[in-house]
Amino acid sequence: MKYPLLALTLATLTLTACGSDDNQSEEVTPPPPPPPVETTVSIEDATQINLAVEQFDPNTGTVVFSLTDANQAAITAAKNYDIYYFGFPDKNTSSSNAKAWKRWHVTQNYRCQSQGECSGKLSEIKNGQYQFEIAGLDWQSKDPSGAVSQIKVAIQIYGTKANNELTLVPVVPL
């Protein structure tokens, strides 16, 4: 007599255990975090200008760089500049010209000041990131021997209150 009661209890436990599988909770995905707030400052208000060269194309002379202030805020609206390209020979190769200095170089320079015409084209790609384009580096006209083997660039950006430190940055060995 106790067998039917035992069978009924086991059947109830089995159904209860199976029923718990049907009660699946839906996975809740949290919403994506908001994008970080990018702080910017106009070139006219920047009291410090930091420049970092990010890319360089040796065939065209196109250079991409970023500008930040002392608080790492992206500097926008830059338009006045001096940009110099320097072509150096291989430092291990001596010159056939006895009067040549060991570290001779050739240069190409581009300017844009508040008064006058601009040479080259400076474009702001996104906040604080700029691209400078020229028609192309022409080392052949200044170095017909083709001895230029390394290119360095110096960029100076001018704001109302500050300008960056002018440093010679090696961008490419040819």
Short mmCIF file of C-alpha atoms in Angstrom, two decimals:
data_model
loop_
_atom_site.label_atom_id
_atom_site.label_comp_id
_atom_site.label_asym_id
_atom_site.label_seq_id
_atom_site.Cartn_x
_atom_site.Cartn_y
_atom_site.Cartn_z
CA MET A 1 0.00 0.00 0.00
CA LYS A 2 2.82 2.30 0.54
CA TYR A 3 4.13 1.67 -2.98
CA PRO A 4 1.49 3.81 -4.75
CA LEU A 5 2.13 6.66 -2.34
CA LEU A 6 5.88 6.34 -2.88
CA ALA A 7 5.40 6.29 -6.67
CA LEU A 8 3.21 9.39 -6.50
CA THR A 9 5.81 11.25 -4.38
CA LEU A 10 8.64 10.33 -6.78
CA ALA A 11 6.59 11.41 -9.81
CA THR A 12 5.83 14.75 -8.17
CA LEU A 13 9.51 15.35 -7.36
CA THR A 14 10.52 14.42 -10.91
CA LEU A 15 7.99 16.79 -12.46
CA THR A 16 9.01 19.57 -10.11
CA ALA A 17 12.67 19.09 -10.97
CA CYS A 18 11.92 19.05 -14.70
CA GLY A 19 9.72 22.09 -14.43
CA SER A 20 12.53 24.18 -13.03
CA ASP A 21 14.36 23.94 -16.38
CA ASP A 22 11.51 25.75 -18.09
CA ASN A 23 11.95 28.75 -15.85
CA GLN A 24 14.95 30.23 -17.67
CA SER A 25 15.76 33.81 -16.92
CA GLU A 26 16.57 36.06 -19.85
CA GLU A 27 20.15 37.38 -19.92
CA VAL A 28 20.23 41.10 -19.35
CA THR A 29 22.96 42.89 -21.27
CA PRO A 30 23.96 46.20 -19.75
CA PRO A 31 23.77 49.21 -22.03
CA PRO A 32 27.10 50.22 -23.60
CA PRO A 33 29.00 52.88 -21.68
CA PRO A 34 28.73 56.37 -23.09
CA PRO A 35 31.68 57.48 -25.23
CA PRO A 36 34.32 59.42 -23.34
CA VAL A 37 33.83 63.14 -23.38
CA GLU A 38 36.54 64.66 -25.54
CA THR A 39 37.67 67.99 -24.23
CA THR A 40 38.83 70.55 -26.75
CA VAL A 41 40.37 73.99 -26.64
CA SER A 42 40.70 76.51 -29.43
CA ILE A 43 44.20 77.36 -30.65
CA GLU A 44 43.43 80.95 -29.64
CA ASP A 45 42.92 79.92 -25.98
CA ALA A 46 45.68 77.33 -25.64
CA THR A 47 48.49 78.39 -23.30
CA GLN A 48 50.65 75.39 -24.22
CA ILE A 49 50.85 73.45 -27.50
CA ASN A 50 52.16 69.87 -27.60
CA LEU A 51 52.71 68.30 -31.02
CA ALA A 52 53.09 64.59 -31.85
CA VAL A 53 53.81 63.35 -35.40
CA GLU A 54 51.66 60.27 -36.10
CA GLN A 55 52.17 59.41 -39.80
CA PHE A 56 54.36 60.44 -42.69
CA ASP A 57 54.28 59.54 -46.39
CA PRO A 58 57.78 59.94 -47.89
CA ASN A 59 56.47 59.98 -51.47
CA THR A 60 54.04 62.87 -51.06
CA GLY A 61 55.35 64.57 -47.92
CA THR A 62 51.93 64.30 -46.27
CA VAL A 63 52.27 64.39 -42.50
CA VAL A 64 49.60 63.68 -39.87
CA PHE A 65 50.07 65.10 -36.38
CA SER A 66 48.07 65.84 -33.26
CA LEU A 67 47.96 68.90 -31.02
CA THR A 68 47.12 68.91 -27.30
CA ASP A 69 47.38 71.46 -24.51
CA ALA A 70 48.83 71.06 -21.00
CA ASN A 71 45.66 69.21 -19.86
CA GLN A 72 45.75 66.84 -22.88
CA ALA A 73 42.71 68.57 -24.40
CA ALA A 74 42.61 68.44 -28.20
CA ILE A 75 43.53 71.76 -29.80
CA THR A 76 41.21 72.84 -32.60
CA ALA A 77 41.21 75.51 -35.31
CA ALA A 78 44.99 75.65 -35.90
CA LYS A 79 45.88 77.49 -39.09
CA ASN A 80 49.23 79.31 -38.73
CA TYR A 81 52.37 77.22 -39.18
CA ASP A 82 55.94 76.82 -40.31
CA ILE A 83 56.78 73.34 -41.60
CA TYR A 84 60.26 72.33 -42.69
CA TYR A 85 61.37 69.11 -44.40
CA PHE A 86 65.07 68.23 -44.13
CA GLY A 87 66.77 65.68 -46.38
CA PHE A 88 70.00 64.17 -45.02
CA PRO A 89 72.49 61.79 -46.65
CA ASP A 90 73.43 58.44 -45.15
CA LYS A 91 75.68 59.30 -42.20
CA ASN A 92 78.04 56.44 -43.08
CA THR A 93 78.64 57.62 -46.66
CA SER A 94 81.31 60.20 -47.29
CA SER A 95 80.94 62.94 -49.87
CA SER A 96 83.06 63.12 -53.02
CA ASN A 97 83.09 66.91 -52.57
CA ALA A 98 86.05 67.79 -50.35
CA LYS A 99 84.37 71.01 -49.20
CA ALA A 100 81.11 69.31 -48.21
CA TRP A 101 80.32 69.18 -44.52
CA LYS A 102 79.77 65.75 -43.12
CA ARG A 103 76.14 66.54 -42.23
CA TRP A 104 74.95 68.57 -45.22
CA HIS A 105 71.23 68.72 -45.83
CA VAL A 106 68.64 70.08 -48.22
CA THR A 107 65.40 71.70 -47.10
CA GLN A 108 61.91 72.48 -48.26
CA ASN A 109 59.79 74.83 -46.18
CA TYR A 110 56.13 75.82 -46.05
CA ARG A 111 54.51 78.70 -44.19
CA CYS A 112 51.13 80.09 -43.35
CA GLN A 113 50.94 83.19 -41.21
CA SER A 114 48.02 85.50 -40.47
CA GLN A 115 49.02 87.86 -43.26
CA GLY A 116 49.96 86.48 -46.62
CA GLU A 117 49.61 83.39 -48.71
CA CYS A 118 49.84 79.86 -47.39
CA SER A 119 52.03 77.22 -48.97
CA GLY A 120 50.78 73.68 -48.50
CA LYS A 121 47.37 72.68 -47.16
CA LEU A 122 46.61 72.13 -43.46
CA SER A 123 43.33 70.29 -42.72
CA GLU A 124 41.82 69.33 -39.39
CA ILE A 125 40.87 65.63 -39.75
CA LYS A 126 39.17 65.46 -36.36
CA ASN A 127 39.43 67.40 -33.12
CA GLY A 128 43.11 67.93 -32.48
CA GLN A 129 44.35 65.82 -35.42
CA TYR A 130 45.71 67.54 -38.52
CA GLN A 131 46.96 66.56 -41.96
CA PHE A 132 49.44 68.68 -43.88
CA GLU A 133 49.69 68.09 -47.64
CA ILE A 134 52.06 69.41 -50.30
CA ALA A 135 52.40 68.68 -54.00
CA GLY A 136 55.31 66.32 -53.25
CA LEU A 137 58.83 66.34 -51.89
CA ASP A 138 61.24 67.33 -54.65
CA TRP A 139 64.69 66.33 -53.44
CA GLN A 140 65.97 65.84 -57.01
CA SER A 141 66.00 69.58 -57.75
CA LYS A 142 68.20 70.30 -54.71
CA ASP A 143 70.15 67.03 -54.66
CA PRO A 144 70.63 65.73 -58.22
CA SER A 145 72.95 62.98 -56.96
CA GLY A 146 70.05 61.36 -55.08
CA ALA A 147 72.04 61.12 -51.85
CA VAL A 148 69.12 61.98 -49.55
CA SER A 149 68.50 58.88 -47.46
CA GLN A 150 66.77 60.23 -44.37
CA ILE A 151 63.97 62.75 -43.96
CA LYS A 152 63.25 64.76 -40.83
CA VAL A 153 60.45 67.25 -40.30
CA ALA A 154 60.10 70.26 -38.02
CA ILE A 155 56.63 71.68 -37.38
CA GLN A 156 55.80 74.85 -35.51
CA ILE A 157 52.17 75.78 -34.89
CA TYR A 158 51.29 79.30 -33.75
CA GLY A 159 48.40 80.30 -31.51
CA THR A 160 47.53 83.65 -29.96
CA LYS A 161 48.99 82.78 -26.54
CA ALA A 162 51.50 80.03 -27.35
CA ASN A 163 53.37 78.02 -29.95
CA ASN A 164 54.94 74.57 -29.73
CA GLU A 165 58.64 73.96 -29.35
CA LEU A 166 60.31 73.50 -32.72
CA THR A 167 62.06 70.12 -32.79
CA LEU A 168 63.51 68.09 -35.64
CA VAL A 169 61.64 64.76 -35.81
CA PRO A 170 63.10 61.83 -37.81
CA VAL A 171 60.17 60.52 -39.82
CA VAL A 172 61.63 58.18 -42.42
CA PRO A 173 64.82 56.58 -43.53
CA LEU A 174 64.61 56.08 -47.29
#
